[in-house]
CSV table of C-alpha atoms in Angstrom, one decimal:
chain,number,residue,atom,x,y,z
A,1438,MET,CA,97.7,126.6,140.0
A,1439,THR,CA,101.1,127.0,138.4
A,1440,ILE,CA,100.8,126.7,134.6
A,1441,SER,CA,103.4,124.2,133.2
A,1442,TYR,CA,104.1,123.8,129.5
A,1443,THR,CA,107.5,122.2,129.7
A,1444,LEU,CA,106.6,119.1,127.8
A,1445,GLU,CA,105.2,121.0,124.8
A,1446,VAL,CA,108.5,122.8,124.3
A,1447,ALA,CA,110.8,119.9,124.9
A,1448,ASN,CA,111.9,119.8,121.3
A,1449,ALA,CA,112.4,122.9,119.1
A,1450,ARG,CA,110.2,122.7,116.0
A,1451,PHE,CA,108.7,124.9,113.4
A,1452,ALA,CA,106.4,127.5,115.1
A,1453,GLY,CA,106.9,125.6,118.4
A,1454,PHE,CA,105.7,128.5,120.6
A,1455,SER,CA,102.7,129.2,118.4
A,1456,LYS,CA,100.6,126.5,120.2
A,1457,LEU,CA,101.1,128.4,123.5
A,1458,LEU,CA,99.4,131.5,122.0
A,1459,PHE,CA,96.0,129.9,122.2
A,1460,ARG,CA,96.0,129.2,125.9
A,1461,TRP,CA,93.7,131.2,128.1
A,1462,LYS,CA,94.6,130.2,131.7
A,1463,GLY,CA,97.7,131.9,132.9
A,1464,SER,CA,98.0,133.9,129.6
A,1465,ILE,CA,98.6,137.6,128.9
A,1466,TYR,CA,95.1,137.8,127.4
A,1467,LYS,CA,93.5,137.0,130.7
A,1468,LEU,CA,95.6,139.5,132.6
A,1469,LEU,CA,95.3,142.4,130.1
A,1470,TYR,CA,91.9,142.1,128.3
A,1471,LYS,CA,90.1,144.5,130.7
A,1472,GLU,CA,92.7,147.3,130.3
A,1473,PHE,CA,92.8,146.6,126.5
A,1474,LEU,CA,89.0,147.0,126.2
A,1475,VAL,CA,89.1,150.2,128.2
A,1476,PHE,CA,91.8,151.6,125.9
A,1477,CYS,CA,90.0,150.6,122.8
A,1478,GLY,CA,86.7,152.2,124.1
A,1479,LEU,CA,88.4,155.5,125.0
A,1480,TYR,CA,90.2,155.7,121.7
A,1481,SER,CA,86.9,155.1,119.8
A,1482,PHE,CA,85.2,157.8,121.9
A,1483,PHE,CA,87.8,160.4,121.0
A,1484,SER,CA,87.7,159.3,117.3
A,1485,VAL,CA,83.9,159.7,117.1
A,1486,ILE,CA,84.1,163.1,118.8
A,1487,TYR,CA,86.7,164.3,116.3
A,1488,ARG,CA,84.9,163.1,113.3
A,1489,CYS,CA,81.3,163.9,114.1
A,1490,ALA,CA,80.9,166.3,117.0
A,1491,LEU,CA,83.5,169.1,116.5
A,1492,SER,CA,83.2,172.3,114.4
A,1493,PRO,CA,85.9,173.1,111.9
A,1494,LYS,CA,87.6,175.4,114.3
A,1495,GLN,CA,87.5,172.9,117.1
A,1496,ARG,CA,88.8,170.2,114.7
A,1497,THR,CA,91.8,172.4,113.9
A,1498,LEU,CA,92.5,172.8,117.6
A,1499,PHE,CA,92.2,169.1,118.1
A,1500,GLU,CA,94.6,168.3,115.3
A,1501,GLN,CA,97.2,170.7,116.7
A,1502,THR,CA,96.8,169.0,120.1
A,1503,ALA,CA,97.1,165.5,118.6
A,1504,ILE,CA,100.3,166.5,116.7
A,1505,TYR,CA,101.8,168.0,119.9
A,1506,CYS,CA,101.0,164.9,122.0
A,1507,ASP,CA,102.3,162.5,119.4
A,1508,LYS,CA,105.6,164.4,119.2
A,1509,PHE,CA,106.4,164.6,122.9
A,1510,ALA,CA,104.9,161.3,124.0
A,1511,ASN,CA,107.8,159.4,122.4
A,1512,LEU,CA,110.3,161.2,124.8
A,1513,ILE,CA,109.2,158.9,127.6
A,1514,PRO,CA,111.8,156.1,127.9
A,1515,MET,CA,109.3,153.2,128.0
A,1516,SER,CA,111.7,150.4,127.0
A,1517,PHE,CA,114.3,151.4,129.6
A,1518,VAL,CA,112.0,151.9,132.5
A,1519,LEU,CA,109.9,148.8,131.9
A,1520,GLY,CA,112.9,146.5,131.0
A,1521,PHE,CA,114.8,147.4,134.2
A,1522,TYR,CA,111.8,147.1,136.4
A,1523,VAL,CA,110.7,143.7,135.1
A,1524,THR,CA,114.3,142.4,135.3
A,1525,LEU,CA,114.4,143.5,138.9
A,1526,ALA,CA,111.1,141.9,139.6
A,1527,PHE,CA,112.1,138.6,138.0
A,1528,ASN,CA,115.3,138.3,140.0
A,1529,ARG,CA,113.2,138.9,143.1
A,1530,TRP,CA,110.7,136.2,142.0
A,1531,TRP,CA,113.5,133.7,141.4
A,1532,GLY,CA,115.1,134.5,144.7
A,1533,GLN,CA,111.8,133.8,146.5
A,1534,TYR,CA,111.4,130.5,144.8
A,1535,THR,CA,114.9,129.3,145.7
A,1536,SER,CA,114.3,130.5,149.3
A,1537,PHE,CA,111.3,128.2,149.8
A,1538,PRO,CA,112.1,125.9,152.8
A,1539,LEU,CA,112.2,122.3,151.7
A,1540,PRO,CA,112.9,119.6,154.4
A,1541,ASP,CA,114.7,117.1,152.1
A,1542,ASN,CA,118.2,117.6,153.4
A,1543,LEU,CA,117.1,117.9,157.0
A,1544,MET,CA,115.0,114.7,156.9
A,1545,MET,CA,118.0,112.8,155.4
A,1546,VAL,CA,120.2,113.9,158.3
A,1547,VAL,CA,117.6,113.1,160.9
A,1548,SER,CA,116.9,109.7,159.5
A,1549,GLY,CA,120.6,108.8,159.3
A,1550,ASN,CA,121.8,110.2,162.6
A,1551,VAL,CA,118.9,109.9,165.1
A,1552,HIS,CA,119.0,106.2,165.9
A,1553,GLY,CA,116.6,103.8,167.6
A,1554,ALA,CA,114.0,101.5,166.2
A,1555,ASP,CA,111.9,101.6,169.4
A,1556,GLU,CA,109.0,103.9,170.1
A,1557,ARG,CA,111.2,106.5,171.7
A,1558,GLY,CA,113.5,106.8,168.6
A,1559,ARG,CA,110.5,107.0,166.3
A,1560,LEU,CA,108.9,109.7,168.5
A,1561,LEU,CA,112.1,111.7,168.4
A,1562,ARG,CA,112.5,111.6,164.6
A,1563,ARG,CA,108.8,112.4,163.9
A,1564,THR,CA,108.7,115.2,166.4
A,1565,LEU,CA,111.9,116.8,165.0
A,1566,MET,CA,110.5,116.9,161.5
A,1567,ARG,CA,107.1,118.1,162.7
A,1568,TYR,CA,108.8,121.1,164.3
A,1569,ALA,CA,110.6,121.9,161.1
A,1570,ASN,CA,107.3,121.7,159.1
A,1571,LEU,CA,105.5,123.7,161.7
A,1572,SER,CA,108.0,126.5,161.3
A,1573,SER,CA,107.5,126.6,157.5
A,1574,VAL,CA,103.7,126.7,158.0
A,1575,LEU,CA,103.9,129.6,160.4
A,1576,ILE,CA,106.1,131.6,158.0
A,1577,LEU,CA,104.0,130.8,154.9
A,1578,ARG,CA,100.8,131.7,156.9
A,1579,SER,CA,102.4,135.1,157.4
A,1580,ILE,CA,103.2,135.8,153.7
A,1581,SER,CA,100.8,133.7,151.6
A,1582,THR,CA,97.1,134.5,151.1
A,1583,ARG,CA,96.4,130.9,150.2
A,1584,VAL,CA,98.0,129.5,153.4
A,1585,ARG,CA,96.3,132.2,155.5
A,1586,LYS,CA,92.9,131.2,154.2
A,1587,ARG,CA,93.7,127.5,154.9
A,1588,PHE,CA,95.0,128.2,158.4
A,1589,PRO,CA,93.3,131.4,159.6
A,1590,THR,CA,94.0,130.6,163.3
A,1591,LEU,CA,96.4,128.5,165.3
A,1592,GLU,CA,93.5,126.2,166.2
A,1593,HIS,CA,93.4,125.2,162.5
A,1594,ILE,CA,97.1,124.3,162.6
A,1595,VAL,CA,96.5,122.2,165.8
A,1596,GLU,CA,93.6,120.5,164.0
A,1597,ALA,CA,95.8,119.7,161.0
A,1598,GLY,CA,98.3,118.0,163.3
A,1599,PHE,CA,101.3,120.3,163.0
A,1600,MET,CA,101.4,121.1,166.7
A,1601,THR,CA,99.7,120.1,169.9
A,1602,LYS,CA,97.5,122.2,172.2
A,1603,GLU,CA,100.3,122.4,174.7
A,1604,GLU,CA,102.6,123.7,172.1
A,1605,MET,CA,100.0,126.3,171.0
A,1606,GLU,CA,99.8,127.5,174.6
A,1607,LEU,CA,103.5,127.9,174.8
A,1608,LEU,CA,103.5,129.8,171.5
A,1609,ASP,CA,100.8,132.1,172.7
A,1610,HIS,CA,102.2,132.7,176.2
A,1611,LEU,CA,105.7,133.7,174.9
A,1612,TYR,CA,105.5,137.5,174.6
A,1613,SER,CA,107.2,138.9,171.5
A,1614,ASP,CA,106.4,141.9,169.3
A,1615,PHE,CA,107.8,140.0,166.3
A,1616,ASN,CA,106.9,137.0,164.2
A,1617,LYS,CA,107.4,133.8,166.2
A,1618,TYR,CA,108.0,131.3,163.4
A,1619,TRP,CA,111.4,130.6,164.9
A,1620,MET,CA,110.1,129.0,168.1
A,1621,PRO,CA,109.6,125.4,166.6
A,1622,LEU,CA,113.2,125.5,165.3
A,1623,THR,CA,114.3,126.3,168.9
A,1624,TRP,CA,112.4,123.3,170.1
A,1625,PHE,CA,114.1,121.3,167.4
A,1626,SER,CA,117.6,122.2,168.5
A,1627,ASN,CA,116.8,121.5,172.2
A,1628,LEU,CA,115.3,118.2,171.4
A,1629,ALA,CA,118.3,117.3,169.2
A,1630,SER,CA,120.6,118.0,172.2
A,1631,GLN,CA,118.4,115.8,174.4
A,1632,ALA,CA,118.7,113.0,171.9
A,1633,ARG,CA,122.5,113.4,172.0
A,1634,GLU,CA,122.4,113.1,175.8
A,1635,GLU,CA,120.3,109.9,175.5
A,1636,GLY,CA,122.7,108.4,173.0
A,1637,ARG,CA,120.3,108.5,170.1
A,1638,VAL,CA,122.7,110.8,168.3
A,1639,LYS,CA,126.1,108.9,168.5
A,1640,ASP,CA,128.6,111.7,168.5
A,1641,ASP,CA,129.1,115.5,168.4
A,1642,ILE,CA,129.8,115.4,164.7
A,1643,ALA,CA,126.3,114.0,164.0
A,1644,LEU,CA,124.8,116.7,166.3
A,1645,ARG,CA,126.8,119.4,164.4
A,1646,LEU,CA,125.5,118.1,161.1
A,1647,LEU,CA,121.9,118.3,162.5
A,1648,MET,CA,122.5,121.9,163.6
A,1649,ASP,CA,124.0,122.9,160.3
A,1650,GLU,CA,121.0,121.6,158.3
A,1651,LEU,CA,118.7,123.2,160.8
A,1652,ASN,CA,120.4,126.6,160.3
A,1653,ASN,CA,120.1,126.3,156.6
A,1654,TYR,CA,116.4,125.5,156.9
A,1655,ARG,CA,115.9,128.5,159.3
A,1656,ALA,CA,117.8,130.8,156.9
A,1657,LYS,CA,115.4,130.1,154.1
A,1658,CYS,CA,112.4,130.7,156.4
A,1659,SER,CA,114.0,134.0,157.4
A,1660,MET,CA,114.7,135.0,153.8
A,1661,LEU,CA,111.1,134.5,152.8
A,1662,PHE,CA,110.0,136.7,155.7
A,1663,HIS,CA,112.4,139.5,154.6
A,1664,TYR,CA,111.4,139.2,151.0
A,1665,ASP,CA,107.8,139.9,152.2
A,1666,TRP,CA,108.9,142.7,154.5
A,1667,ILE,CA,111.3,144.5,152.1
A,1668,SER,CA,109.7,145.1,148.8
A,1669,ILE,CA,110.9,146.9,145.6
A,1670,PRO,CA,110.9,150.6,146.5
A,1671,LEU,CA,107.4,152.1,146.1
A,1672,VAL,CA,108.7,155.1,144.2
A,1673,TYR,CA,110.1,152.9,141.4
A,1674,THR,CA,106.8,151.0,141.1
A,1675,GLN,CA,105.0,154.4,140.9
A,1676,VAL,CA,107.3,155.8,138.3
A,1677,VAL,CA,106.9,152.7,136.1
A,1678,THR,CA,103.1,152.8,136.4
A,1679,LEU,CA,102.8,156.6,135.8
A,1680,ALA,CA,105.1,156.2,132.7
A,1681,VAL,CA,102.9,153.6,131.1
A,1682,TYR,CA,99.6,155.2,131.9
A,1683,SER,CA,100.7,158.7,130.9
A,1684,PHE,CA,102.2,157.4,127.7
A,1685,PHE,CA,99.0,155.7,126.5
A,1686,THR,CA,96.8,158.7,127.8
A,1687,PHE,CA,98.7,160.9,125.3
A,1688,CYS,CA,98.3,158.2,122.7
A,1689,LEU,CA,94.5,158.4,123.0
A,1690,ILE,CA,94.8,161.8,121.3
A,1691,GLY,CA,98.2,161.8,119.6
A,1692,ARG,CA,97.6,158.6,117.7
A,1693,GLN,CA,94.3,159.7,116.2
A,1694,PHE,CA,94.0,159.6,112.4
A,1695,LEU,CA,93.7,163.2,111.2
A,1696,ASP,CA,92.1,164.5,108.0
A,1697,PRO,CA,94.6,163.6,105.2
A,1698,THR,CA,93.2,166.5,103.0
A,1699,LYS,CA,94.8,169.1,105.3
A,1700,GLY,CA,98.3,167.9,104.6
A,1701,HIS,CA,99.5,167.1,108.1
A,1702,LYS,CA,102.9,165.5,108.3
A,1703,ASP,CA,102.7,161.6,108.6
A,1704,HIS,CA,98.9,161.7,108.2
A,1705,THR,CA,98.4,160.6,104.7
A,1706,VAL,CA,96.2,157.6,105.5
A,1707,ASP,CA,92.8,157.7,107.3
A,1708,LEU,CA,92.0,154.5,109.2
A,1709,TYR,CA,89.6,153.7,112.0
A,1710,VAL,CA,91.6,151.0,113.8
A,1711,PRO,CA,95.1,152.0,115.0
A,1712,ILE,CA,96.7,148.6,114.6
A,1713,PHE,CA,100.3,149.4,115.6
A,1714,THR,CA,99.2,151.6,118.6
A,1715,LEU,CA,97.1,148.6,119.8
A,1716,LEU,CA,100.1,146.3,119.5
A,1717,GLN,CA,102.2,148.9,121.3
A,1718,PHE,CA,99.7,149.0,124.1
A,1719,PHE,CA,99.6,145.2,124.2
A,1720,PHE,CA,103.4,144.9,124.6
A,1721,TYR,CA,104.0,147.7,127.0
A,1722,ALA,CA,101.0,147.3,129.2
A,1723,GLY,CA,101.6,143.5,129.1
A,1724,TRP,CA,105.1,144.1,130.2
A,1725,LEU,CA,103.8,146.1,133.2
A,1726,LYS,CA,101.4,143.2,134.0
A,1727,VAL,CA,104.2,140.7,134.0
A,1728,GLY,CA,106.0,142.8,136.6
A,1729,GLU,CA,102.7,143.0,138.6
A,1730,LEU,CA,102.3,139.3,138.4
A,1731,ILE,CA,105.8,138.2,139.6
A,1732,ILE,CA,106.5,140.9,142.2
A,1733,ASN,CA,104.6,138.8,144.8
A,1734,PRO,CA,104.3,135.1,143.9
A,1735,PHE,CA,102.5,134.2,147.1
A,1736,GLY,CA,99.1,135.4,146.0
A,1737,GLU,CA,96.3,133.5,144.1
A,1738,ASP,CA,97.2,134.2,140.5
A,1739,ASP,CA,97.4,131.4,138.0
A,1740,ASP,CA,101.2,131.4,138.0
A,1741,ASP,CA,101.7,132.0,141.8
A,1742,PHE,CA,103.4,129.4,143.9
A,1743,GLU,CA,101.4,126.4,145.1
A,1744,THR,CA,102.1,126.9,148.7
A,1745,ASN,CA,99.4,124.6,150.1
A,1746,GLN,CA,100.5,121.8,147.8
A,1747,LEU,CA,104.1,122.2,148.9
A,1748,ILE,CA,103.1,122.1,152.6
A,1749,ASP,CA,101.3,118.8,151.9
A,1750,ARG,CA,104.2,117.4,150.1
A,1751,ASN,CA,106.8,118.4,152.7
A,1752,ILE,CA,105.0,116.9,155.7
A,1753,GLN,CA,104.3,113.7,153.8
A,1754,VAL,CA,107.8,113.0,152.5
A,1755,SER,CA,109.5,114.0,155.7
A,1756,MET,CA,107.4,111.6,157.8
A,1757,LEU,CA,108.0,108.8,155.3
A,1758,ALA,CA,111.8,109.4,155.4
A,1759,VAL,CA,112.2,109.4,159.2
A,1760,ASP,CA,109.6,106.7,160.0
A,1761,ASP,CA,108.6,104.2,157.4
A,1762,MET,CA,112.0,104.3,155.6
A,1763,HIS,CA,114.2,104.4,158.7
A,1764,GLN,CA,116.5,101.4,158.6
A,1765,ASN,CA,114.0,99.8,156.2
A,1766,LEU,CA,116.6,98.6,153.6
A,1767,PRO,CA,116.1,96.1,150.8
A,1768,THR,CA,118.3,93.0,150.7
A,1769,ILE,CA,121.8,93.7,149.5
A,1770,GLU,CA,122.5,91.7,146.3
A,1771,LYS,CA,125.2,91.5,143.6
A,1772,ASP,CA,124.4,93.8,140.8
A,1773,LYS,CA,123.8,92.6,137.2
A,1774,TYR,CA,127.3,93.4,136.1
A,1775,TRP,CA,129.2,91.9,139.1
A,1776,VAL,CA,131.5,89.6,137.1
A,1777,GLU,CA,131.8,91.8,134.0
A,1778,LYS,CA,134.8,94.1,133.8
A,1779,SER,CA,133.4,96.1,130.9
A,1780,PHE,CA,129.7,96.3,130.1
A,1781,ILE,CA,127.4,98.3,127.9
A,1782,LEU,CA,124.0,99.4,129.2
A,1783,PRO,CA,121.0,98.5,127.0
A,1784,TYR,CA,119.2,101.0,124.7
A,1785,THR,CA,115.7,100.9,123.3
A,1786,THR,CA,115.1,101.1,119.6
A,1787,ALA,CA,114.1,104.7,119.9
A,1788,THR,CA,117.4,105.7,121.4
A,1789,MET,CA,119.7,103.3,119.5
A,1790,ASP,CA,121.1,106.1,117.3
A,1791,GLU,CA,122.8,107.6,120.4
A,1792,THR,CA,125.2,104.7,120.6
A,1793,LEU,CA,126.7,105.7,117.3
A,1794,LYS,CA,128.0,109.1,118.6
A,1795,PRO,CA,131.5,109.0,120.0
A,1796,ALA,CA,132.0,109.9,123.7
A,1797,TYR,CA,133.0,113.5,124.4
A,1798,MET,CA,136.6,113.6,125.6
A,1799,GLY,CA,137.1,117.4,125.9
A,1800,SER,CA,137.5,120.3,123.6
A,1801,THR,CA,141.3,119.9,123.3
A,1802,TYR,CA,141.3,116.2,123.0
A,1803,ASP,CA,141.9,116.3,119.2
A,1804,MET,CA,144.6,119.0,119.3
A,1805,ARG,CA,148.3,118.9,119.9
A,1806,LEU,CA,151.2,121.4,120.2
A,1807,ILE,CA,153.2,122.0,117.0
A,1808,GLY,CA,156.9,121.6,117.6
A,1809,ASP,CA,159.2,119.4,119.6
A,1810,GLY,CA,158.1,120.8,123.0
A,1811,THR,CA,161.8,121.5,124.2
A,1812,GLU,CA,162.9,124.5,126.1
A,1813,ASP,CA,165.2,127.1,124.6
A,1814,THR,CA,167.6,127.4,127.6
A,1815,SER,CA,170.0,129.6,125.7
A,1816,SER,CA,167.5,132.5,125.6
A,1817,GLY,CA,166.1,131.8,129.1
A,1818,THR,CA,162.6,131.4,127.8
A,1819,GLN,CA,160.5,128.4,127.0
A,1820,GLY,CA,159.7,127.4,123.5
A,1821,LEU,CA,156.3,128.6,122.3
A,1822,GLY,CA,154.1,126.7,119.9
A,1823,ARG,CA,150.7,126.9,118.4
A,1824,TYR,CA,147.7,124.6,119.0
A,1825,LEU,CA,146.5,123.1,115.8
A,1826,PRO,CA,144.5,120.0,114.8
A,1827,VAL,CA,146.3,116.7,114.6
A,1828,SER,CA,145.7,116.5,110.8
A,1829,VAL,CA,148.2,119.4,110.2
A,1830,TRP,CA,151.5,117.9,109.1
A,1831,PRO,CA,154.4,118.4,108.8
A,1832,PRO,CA,155.0,120.6,111.9
A,1833,ALA,CA,156.6,124.0,111.5
A,1834,LYS,CA,160.3,124.1,112.1
A,1835,ARG,CA,161.5,126.1,115.0
A,1836,VAL,CA,164.4,128.5,114.7
A,1837,LYS,CA,166.8,128.5,117.6
A,1838,GLN,CA,167.9,131.9,118.8
A,1839,LYS,CA,171.4,132.8,119.7
A,1840,PRO,CA,172.0,133.6,123.4
A,1841,LYS,CA,171.8,137.2,124.3
A,1842,GLY,CA,174.4,137.1,127.1
A,1843,ARG,CA,178.0,135.8,127.2
A,1844,VAL,CA,178.7,132.1,127.5
A,1845,VAL,CA,181.3,131.3,130.1
A,1846,ARG,CA,182.8,127.8,130.3
A,1847,LEU,CA,183.8,126.8,133.8
A,1848,LEU,CA,186.7,124.4,133.5
A,1849,SER,CA,187.7,121.7,135.9
A,1850,ARG,CA,190.2,122.4,138.6
A,1851,SER,CA,193.2,120.9,136.7
A,1852,LYS,CA,192.5,123.0,133.6
A,1853,ARG,CA,191.9,126.2,135.6
A,1854,ARG,CA,195.5,125.9,136.9
A,1855,SER,CA,197.0,125.7,133.5
A,1856,LYS,CA,195.0,128.5,132.0
A,1857,SER,CA,194.8,132.1,133.3
A,1858,LYS,CA,191.8,133.4,131.2
A,1859,CYS,CA,188.4,132.1,130.6
A,1860,VAL,CA,187.7,131.3,127.0
A,1861,GLN,CA,184.4,132.5,125.6
A,1862,SER,CA,182.7,130.2,123.2
A,1863,GLU,CA,179.3,129.2,122.1
A,1864,VAL,CA,178.4,125.6,123.0
A,1865,MET,CA,176.7,123.8,120.1
A,1866,LYS,CA,174.8,120.7,120.8
A,1867,GLU,CA,175.5,117.9,118.4
A,1868,LYS,CA,172.3,116.5,117.0
A,1869,ILE,CA,172.4,112.7,116.7
A,1870,PRO,CA,170.1,111.2,114.0
A,1871,GLU,CA,167.3,109.1,115.3
A,1872,GLU,CA,168.5,106.1,113.1
A,1873,LYS,CA,171.8,106.0,114.9
A,1874,ILE,CA,170.2,106.1,118.3
A,1875,LEU,CA,168.0,103.1,117.5
A,1876,ASN,CA,171.0,101.1,116.2
A,1877,ILE,CA,173.2,101.4,119.3
A,1878,SER,CA,173.4,98.0,121.1
A,1879,LYS,CA,173.4,97.6,124.9
A,1880,PRO,CA,177.1,96.8,125.2
A,1881,GLN,CA,177.9,99.9,123.3
A,1882,LEU,CA,175.8,102.0,125.6
A,1883,GLU,CA,177.6,100.5,128.7
A,1884,LYS,CA,181.0,101.3,127.1
A,1885,LYS,CA,179.8,104.8,126.3
A,1886,ASP,CA,178.7,105.4,129.9
A,1887,GLU,CA,182.1,104.3,131.3
A,1888,GLU,CA,183.9,106.7,128.9
A,1889,LEU,CA,181.7,109.6,130.0
A,1890,SER,CA,182.2,108.9,133.7
A,1891,GLN,CA,186.0,109.1,133.3
A,1892,GLU,CA,185.9,112.5,131.6
A,1893,LYS,CA,186.1,115.7,133.6
A,1894,PRO,CA,182.7,117.5,133.6
A,1895,GLU,CA,182.4,120.8,132.0
A,1896,ILE,CA,179.6,123.2,133.1
A,1897,THR,CA,178.2,125.8,130.7
A,1898,VAL,CA,176.4,128.8,132.1
A,1899,THR,CA,174.9,131.8,130.2
A,1900,VAL,CA,175.2,135.1,131.9
A,1901,ASP,CA,174.4,138.6,131.0
A,1902,HIS,CA,177.0,140.3,133.1
A,1903,VAL,CA,180.1,139.2,135.0
A,1904,ASP,CA,181.4,141.5,137.7
A,1905,GLU,CA,185.0,141.6,139.0
A,1906,ASP,CA,184.4,139.1,141.9
A,1907,GLU,CA,182.9,136.6,139.6
A,1908,GLN,CA,185.7,137.1,137.0
A,1909,SER,CA,188.3,136.4,139.7
A,1910,LEU,CA,186.4,133.3,140.7
A,1911,VAL,CA,186.3,132.1,137.2
A,1912,GLU,CA,190.0,132.7,136.7
């Protein structure tokens, strides 16, 4: 059974994870205690031999061997090898979880697009979902030890009601060297096409929707099969296992406490219990056990997937969705806030403090662009500003740059006849104070518009280079 502790860590508190350290089921203690006891027993055996059974010459040889093992055992890259392996195993574990075939999307499409409240319509919908669930049972029976023990033969599947005896005979008589979990899905597609011919499925769009959801369901069944078929390369698992076992084999001798009177380097204290070596064994060997646990979650460990419970859940909810709930709608009524344009949902006393928090409007909601936001057309680039909080005031003044190119004034046709050369000048815009703009009345504005419409327009263009053809055009 999957161990869930989500509620206990819903809120972060002081030493929040400490409560989880005293659990036994699904814990690292349950996985590792046998290897831990074996390591402690072997370490104690070598310690007793060194202290009580060896001659002085033999003790000297043992001490030299211990120093040598301790020196070169640290060259094994334990953190790198184990970390990469467990990360790879965890990604594989999560991929298998997300590939588990759930019929929720498929049953919604079947319930909404296979019509008919009579017995024939009901039979079509229930049979379609039974085929989908049968396919998942066949694939899980091939990869999960729990499901295999529950359905050791096809007769057990017939007895459970996932398929009939006639369907079992068809499944057996179809010769194939490969897994035949896909056969019920083929029956599903053919039956959906038959329902379309009968008019139970109204149009081809609905049939296409059924086929799309069926293909998604089939893809997940296929992905589970390939996860079971293609494992993490065996050589990598062997390398990790050998690295851990060889490291702690050398530690059995290399981490012994030697006689401090002989002056060996880093051996000034004589203890009987190697505390830090035991912690190192607990972490590294526990890391390896985590990889061993999650590399195949379809076994019978405490944290493996509850495949049998998922099968029960899938068949129950799918039949409810396409049968009992098909066109079984409650009476449509006006909602509670029908006549209210703006309303506030109620809060309990425990959640009343949440109403005092302002609504989140976005990270840039309380920021604005410093400057007037105009474009510097004379330089050919847009004006740049900086984003600062609204409280910053006054805004920084922008300095207008002089144009880099030559300013050419194109005169009207009458003025071009009287002049032979183009006069270069810099056009300066007259800045009208805001107070004057606000004081201008409507008649004055109309009079000003008439005067502007009678004047000859002048166009100002900034250019970097004027060739001979353009110069003749201007003249």
